[in-house]
Short mmCIF file of C-alpha atoms in Angstrom, two decimals:
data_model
loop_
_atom_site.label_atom_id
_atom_site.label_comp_id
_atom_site.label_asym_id
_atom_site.label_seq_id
_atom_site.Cartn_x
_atom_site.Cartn_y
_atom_site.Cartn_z
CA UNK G 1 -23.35 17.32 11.43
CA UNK G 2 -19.98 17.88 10.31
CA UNK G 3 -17.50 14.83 10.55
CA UNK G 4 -15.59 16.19 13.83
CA UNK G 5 -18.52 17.26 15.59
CA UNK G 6 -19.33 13.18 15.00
CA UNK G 7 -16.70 12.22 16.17
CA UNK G 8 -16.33 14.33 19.59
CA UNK G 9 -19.92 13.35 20.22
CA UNK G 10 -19.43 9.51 19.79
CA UNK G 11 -16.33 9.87 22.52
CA UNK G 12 -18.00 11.93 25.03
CA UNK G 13 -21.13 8.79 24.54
CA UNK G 14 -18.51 6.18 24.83
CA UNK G 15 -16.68 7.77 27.92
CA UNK G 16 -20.44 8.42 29.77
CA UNK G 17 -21.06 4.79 29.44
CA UNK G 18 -18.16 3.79 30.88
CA UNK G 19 -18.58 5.87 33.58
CA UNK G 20 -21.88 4.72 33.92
CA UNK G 21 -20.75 0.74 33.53
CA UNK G 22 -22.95 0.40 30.66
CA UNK G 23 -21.83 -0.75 27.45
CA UNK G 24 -20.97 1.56 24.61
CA UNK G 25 -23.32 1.57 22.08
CA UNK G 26 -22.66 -0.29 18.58
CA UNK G 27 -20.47 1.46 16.30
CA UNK G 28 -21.90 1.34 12.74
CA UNK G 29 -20.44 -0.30 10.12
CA UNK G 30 -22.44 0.78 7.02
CA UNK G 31 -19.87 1.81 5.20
CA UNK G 32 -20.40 2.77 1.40
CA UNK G 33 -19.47 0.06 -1.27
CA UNK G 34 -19.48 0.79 -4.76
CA UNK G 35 -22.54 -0.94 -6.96
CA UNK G 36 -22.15 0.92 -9.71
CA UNK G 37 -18.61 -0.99 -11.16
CA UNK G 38 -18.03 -4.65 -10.04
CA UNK G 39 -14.57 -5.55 -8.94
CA UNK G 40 -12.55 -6.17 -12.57
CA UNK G 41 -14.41 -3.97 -14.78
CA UNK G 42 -13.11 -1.52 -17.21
CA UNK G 43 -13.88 1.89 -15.40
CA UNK G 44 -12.76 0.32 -12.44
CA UNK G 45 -9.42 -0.70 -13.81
CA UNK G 46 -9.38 2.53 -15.72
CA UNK G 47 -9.71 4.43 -12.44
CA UNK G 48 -7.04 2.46 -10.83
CA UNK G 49 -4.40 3.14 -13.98
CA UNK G 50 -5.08 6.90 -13.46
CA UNK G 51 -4.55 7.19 -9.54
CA UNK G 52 -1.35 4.62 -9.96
CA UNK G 53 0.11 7.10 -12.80
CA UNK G 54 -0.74 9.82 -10.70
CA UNK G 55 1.50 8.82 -8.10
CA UNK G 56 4.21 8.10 -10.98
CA UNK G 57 3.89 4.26 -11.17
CA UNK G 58 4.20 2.90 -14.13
CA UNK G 59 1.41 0.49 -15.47
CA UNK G 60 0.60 -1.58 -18.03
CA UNK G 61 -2.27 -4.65 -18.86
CA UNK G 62 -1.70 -7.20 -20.37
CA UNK G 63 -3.41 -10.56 -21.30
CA UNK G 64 -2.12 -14.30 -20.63
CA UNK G 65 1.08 -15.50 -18.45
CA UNK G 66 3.64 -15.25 -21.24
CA UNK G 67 2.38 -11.52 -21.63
CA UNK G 68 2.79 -10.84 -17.56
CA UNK G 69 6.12 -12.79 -18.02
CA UNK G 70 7.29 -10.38 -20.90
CA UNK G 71 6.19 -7.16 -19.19
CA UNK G 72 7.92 -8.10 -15.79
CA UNK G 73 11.06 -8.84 -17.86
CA UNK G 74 11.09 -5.45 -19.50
CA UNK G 75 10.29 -3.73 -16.38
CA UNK G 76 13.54 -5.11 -15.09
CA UNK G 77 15.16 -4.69 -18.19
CA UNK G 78 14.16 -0.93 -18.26
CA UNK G 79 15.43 -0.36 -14.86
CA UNK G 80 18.83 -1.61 -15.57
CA UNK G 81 18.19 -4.05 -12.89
CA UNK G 82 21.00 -6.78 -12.38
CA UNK G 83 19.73 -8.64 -9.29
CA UNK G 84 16.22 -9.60 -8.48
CA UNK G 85 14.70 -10.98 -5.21
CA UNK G 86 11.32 -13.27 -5.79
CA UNK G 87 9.20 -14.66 -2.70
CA UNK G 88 9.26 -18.56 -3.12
CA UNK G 89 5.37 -18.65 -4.07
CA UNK G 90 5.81 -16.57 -7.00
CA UNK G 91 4.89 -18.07 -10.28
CA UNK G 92 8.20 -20.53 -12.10
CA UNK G 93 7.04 -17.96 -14.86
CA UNK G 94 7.82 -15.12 -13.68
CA UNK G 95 10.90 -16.02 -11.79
CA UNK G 96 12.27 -17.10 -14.73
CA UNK G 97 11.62 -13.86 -16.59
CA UNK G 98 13.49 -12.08 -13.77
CA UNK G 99 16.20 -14.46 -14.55
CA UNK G 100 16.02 -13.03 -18.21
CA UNK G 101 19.19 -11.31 -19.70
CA UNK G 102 21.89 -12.95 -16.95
CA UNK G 103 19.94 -10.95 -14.38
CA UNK G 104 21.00 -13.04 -10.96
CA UNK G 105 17.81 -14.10 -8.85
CA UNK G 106 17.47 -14.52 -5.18
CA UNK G 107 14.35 -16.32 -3.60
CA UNK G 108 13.39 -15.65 0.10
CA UNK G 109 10.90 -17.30 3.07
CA UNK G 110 10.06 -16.63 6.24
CA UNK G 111 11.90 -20.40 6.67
CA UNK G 112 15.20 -19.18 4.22
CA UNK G 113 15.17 -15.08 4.85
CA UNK G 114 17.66 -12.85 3.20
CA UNK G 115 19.44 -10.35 5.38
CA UNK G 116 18.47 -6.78 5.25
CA UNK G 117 22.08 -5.85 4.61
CA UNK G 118 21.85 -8.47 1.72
CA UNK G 119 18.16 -7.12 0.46
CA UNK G 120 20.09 -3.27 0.32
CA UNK G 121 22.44 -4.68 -2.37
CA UNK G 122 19.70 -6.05 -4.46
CA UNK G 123 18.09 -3.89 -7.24
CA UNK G 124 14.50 -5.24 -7.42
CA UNK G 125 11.60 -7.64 -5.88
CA UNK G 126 8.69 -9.04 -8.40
CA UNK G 127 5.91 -10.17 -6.21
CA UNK G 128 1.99 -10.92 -6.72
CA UNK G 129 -0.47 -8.97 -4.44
CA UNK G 130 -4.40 -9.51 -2.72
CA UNK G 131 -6.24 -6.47 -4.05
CA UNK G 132 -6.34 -3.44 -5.28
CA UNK G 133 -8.27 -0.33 -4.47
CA UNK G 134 -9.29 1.81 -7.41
CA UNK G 135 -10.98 4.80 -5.43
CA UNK G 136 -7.27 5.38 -3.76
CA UNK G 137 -4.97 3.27 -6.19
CA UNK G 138 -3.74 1.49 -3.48
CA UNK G 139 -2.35 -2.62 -3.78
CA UNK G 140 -2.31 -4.54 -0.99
CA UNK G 141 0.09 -7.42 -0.71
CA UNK G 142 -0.58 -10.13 2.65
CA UNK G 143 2.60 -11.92 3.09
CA UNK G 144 1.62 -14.92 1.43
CA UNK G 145 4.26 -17.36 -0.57
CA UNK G 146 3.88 -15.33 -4.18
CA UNK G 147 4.08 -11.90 -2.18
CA UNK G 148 6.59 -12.71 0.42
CA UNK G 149 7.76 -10.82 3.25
CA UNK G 150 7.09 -7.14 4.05
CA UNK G 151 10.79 -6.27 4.26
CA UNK G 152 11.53 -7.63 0.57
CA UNK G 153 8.65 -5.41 -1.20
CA UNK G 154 10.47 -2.41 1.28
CA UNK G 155 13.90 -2.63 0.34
CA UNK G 156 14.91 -2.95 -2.75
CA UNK G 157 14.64 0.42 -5.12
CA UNK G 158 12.12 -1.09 -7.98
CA UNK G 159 9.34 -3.05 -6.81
CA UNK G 160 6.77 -4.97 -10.10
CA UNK G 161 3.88 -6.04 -8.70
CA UNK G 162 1.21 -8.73 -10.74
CA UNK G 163 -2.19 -7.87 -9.96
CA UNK G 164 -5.21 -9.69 -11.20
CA UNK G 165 -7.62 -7.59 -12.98
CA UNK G 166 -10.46 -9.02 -11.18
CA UNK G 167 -8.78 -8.19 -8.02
CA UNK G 168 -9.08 -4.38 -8.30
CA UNK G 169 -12.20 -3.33 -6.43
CA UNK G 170 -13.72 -0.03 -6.22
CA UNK G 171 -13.52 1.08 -2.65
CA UNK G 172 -11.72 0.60 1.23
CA UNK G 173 -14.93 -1.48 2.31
CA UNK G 174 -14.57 -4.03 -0.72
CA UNK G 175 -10.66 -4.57 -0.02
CA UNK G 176 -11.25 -5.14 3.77
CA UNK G 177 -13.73 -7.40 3.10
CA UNK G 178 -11.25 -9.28 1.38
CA UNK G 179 -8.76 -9.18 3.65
CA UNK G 180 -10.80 -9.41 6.86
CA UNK G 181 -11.40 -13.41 5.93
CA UNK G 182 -7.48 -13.37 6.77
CA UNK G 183 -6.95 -10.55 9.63
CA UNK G 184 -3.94 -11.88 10.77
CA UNK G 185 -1.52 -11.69 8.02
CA UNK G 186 1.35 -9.36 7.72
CA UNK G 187 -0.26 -6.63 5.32
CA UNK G 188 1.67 -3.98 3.04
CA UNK G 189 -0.69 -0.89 1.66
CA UNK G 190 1.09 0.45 -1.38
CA UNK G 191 0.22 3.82 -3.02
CA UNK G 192 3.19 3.91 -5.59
CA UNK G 193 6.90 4.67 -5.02
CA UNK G 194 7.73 5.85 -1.43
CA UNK G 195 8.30 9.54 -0.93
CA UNK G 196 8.05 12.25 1.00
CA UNK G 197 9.00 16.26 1.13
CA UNK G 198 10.55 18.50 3.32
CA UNK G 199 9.30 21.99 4.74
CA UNK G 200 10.19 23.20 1.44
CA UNK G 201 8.06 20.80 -0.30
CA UNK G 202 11.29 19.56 -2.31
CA UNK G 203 10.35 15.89 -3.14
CA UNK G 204 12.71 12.85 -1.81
CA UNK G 205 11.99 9.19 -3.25
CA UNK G 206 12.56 5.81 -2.02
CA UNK G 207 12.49 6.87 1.95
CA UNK G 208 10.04 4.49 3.35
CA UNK G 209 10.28 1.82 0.71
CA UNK G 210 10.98 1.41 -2.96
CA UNK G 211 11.19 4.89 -5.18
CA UNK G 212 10.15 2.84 -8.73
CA UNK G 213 6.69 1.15 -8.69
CA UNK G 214 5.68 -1.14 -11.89
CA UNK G 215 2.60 -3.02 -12.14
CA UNK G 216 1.57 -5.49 -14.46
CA UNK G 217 -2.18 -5.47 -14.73
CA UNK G 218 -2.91 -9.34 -15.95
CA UNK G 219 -6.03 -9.27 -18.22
#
C-alpha cells in the first residue's frame, strides 16, 4: 500500500467512526529510530556536516569553550559583523567573544525585548540550540535563556549557532523525543540560511529569516 492510499483509508476509518459514535482507532506511533549511530557519534555528526553544507551553512567542530569562543568570534569577524544580539542565557564566553574587535553587543529577554525595528539594524545573533537532526540537518532551538526568542534567531542576516556534539541525533523521532519532555516551548526548526525561488527558480536569500548560517559544532 502506497503512502496516499494509507492515508485516504485511515480518514474514511476515522470519519465512519465518528459517524458511528465510536472512537477512532489508535494511530500508531512506531516510528523508525536509528540504532545503528547513537546520538554524538562520528557518522552521525559527519552526516549532519554534509546536509548543513549542502544547504550552504558553514560549519566547523571544534573542542573546549575557548575553541567555541574563537570560532564564534571569527564567524563574526568573517562576516564583517559590527553589532551582535545574544539571548541573556548564553554563555559570559561567548558573549564576550561577540564583543571581540569593538563589535557592540546587545542582550535580549522575553522580560527586556529588543524592538523588531531595532533587531533589523543589527548584523548578527549567537545563540545555543536543543538538537540537531542529522537525517535532515535540521537544529532546533526552544526559546530557552541561551537560545532566546524566535524573533532574534529571525532577524538579523547571520545567525552562529553552538550545538553540542552529543546533541545531534540521527532521525525526526529522536529530536521529538527530546523536545516532547518540553511541548510547550516556542520552537525554531532551522535547515540553514532562509531562501526561497521564484517561478524561474532564481534563488533569493534571507526571506524568512537569516541568509548566513554558521555553526560551531563543540567537540
Amino acid at each position: 500500500m502506497d503512502a496516499k492510499t494509507a492515508i485516504l483509508a485511515r480518514a474514511r476509518d476515522a470519519i465512519s467512526h465518528s459517524q458511528q459514535g465510536r472512537p477512532v482507532r489508535p494511530i500508531p506511533r512506531d516510528y523508525i529510530r536509528s540504532t545503528e549511530h547513537a546520538p554524538g557519534s562520528d557518522a552521525v555528526v559527519e552526516e549532519m556536516i554534509e546536509k548543513l553544507e549542502d544547504y550552504s551553512a558553514q560549519v566547523v567542530v571544534v573542542s573546549g569553550e575557548d575553541a567555541v569562543a574563537d570560532a564564534v568570534a571569527t564567524f563574526l569577524a568573517d562576516q564583517k559583523a559590527t553589532s551582535v544580539v545574544v539571548p541573556t542565557g548564553l554563555d559570559e564566553a561567548f558573549k564576550k567573544a561577540a564583543a571581540r574587535d569593538g563589535r557592540k553587543v546587545s542582550e535580549d529577554s522575553r522580560e527586556k525585548a529588543i524592538s523588531t525595528l531595532e533587531l533589523d539594524e543589527i548584523d548578527a545573533v549567537v545563540t545555543r540550540s536543543r538538537v540537531a537532526i542529522s537525517i535532515s540537518g535540521t537544529i532546533v532551538l526552544d526559546g530557552e535563556p541561551d537560545q532566546g526568542r524566535r524573533a532574534i534567531s529571525l532577524v538579523p542576516d547571520t545567525h552562529v549557532v553552538v550545538l553540542n556534539r552529543a546533541d545531534i541525533v540521527p532521525t525526526v523521532p529522536q529530536a521529538v523525543d527530546i523536545l516532547g519532555k518540553n511541548p510547550t516551548r516556542p520552537m525554531t526548526w532551522i535547515a540553514g540560511g532562509s531562501a526561497t525561488s521564484d517561478i524561474e527558480l532564481v534563488r533569493v536569500n534571507g526571506v524568512h529569516g537569516p541568509r548566513n548560517l554558521r555553526v560551531v559544532i563543540a567537540s
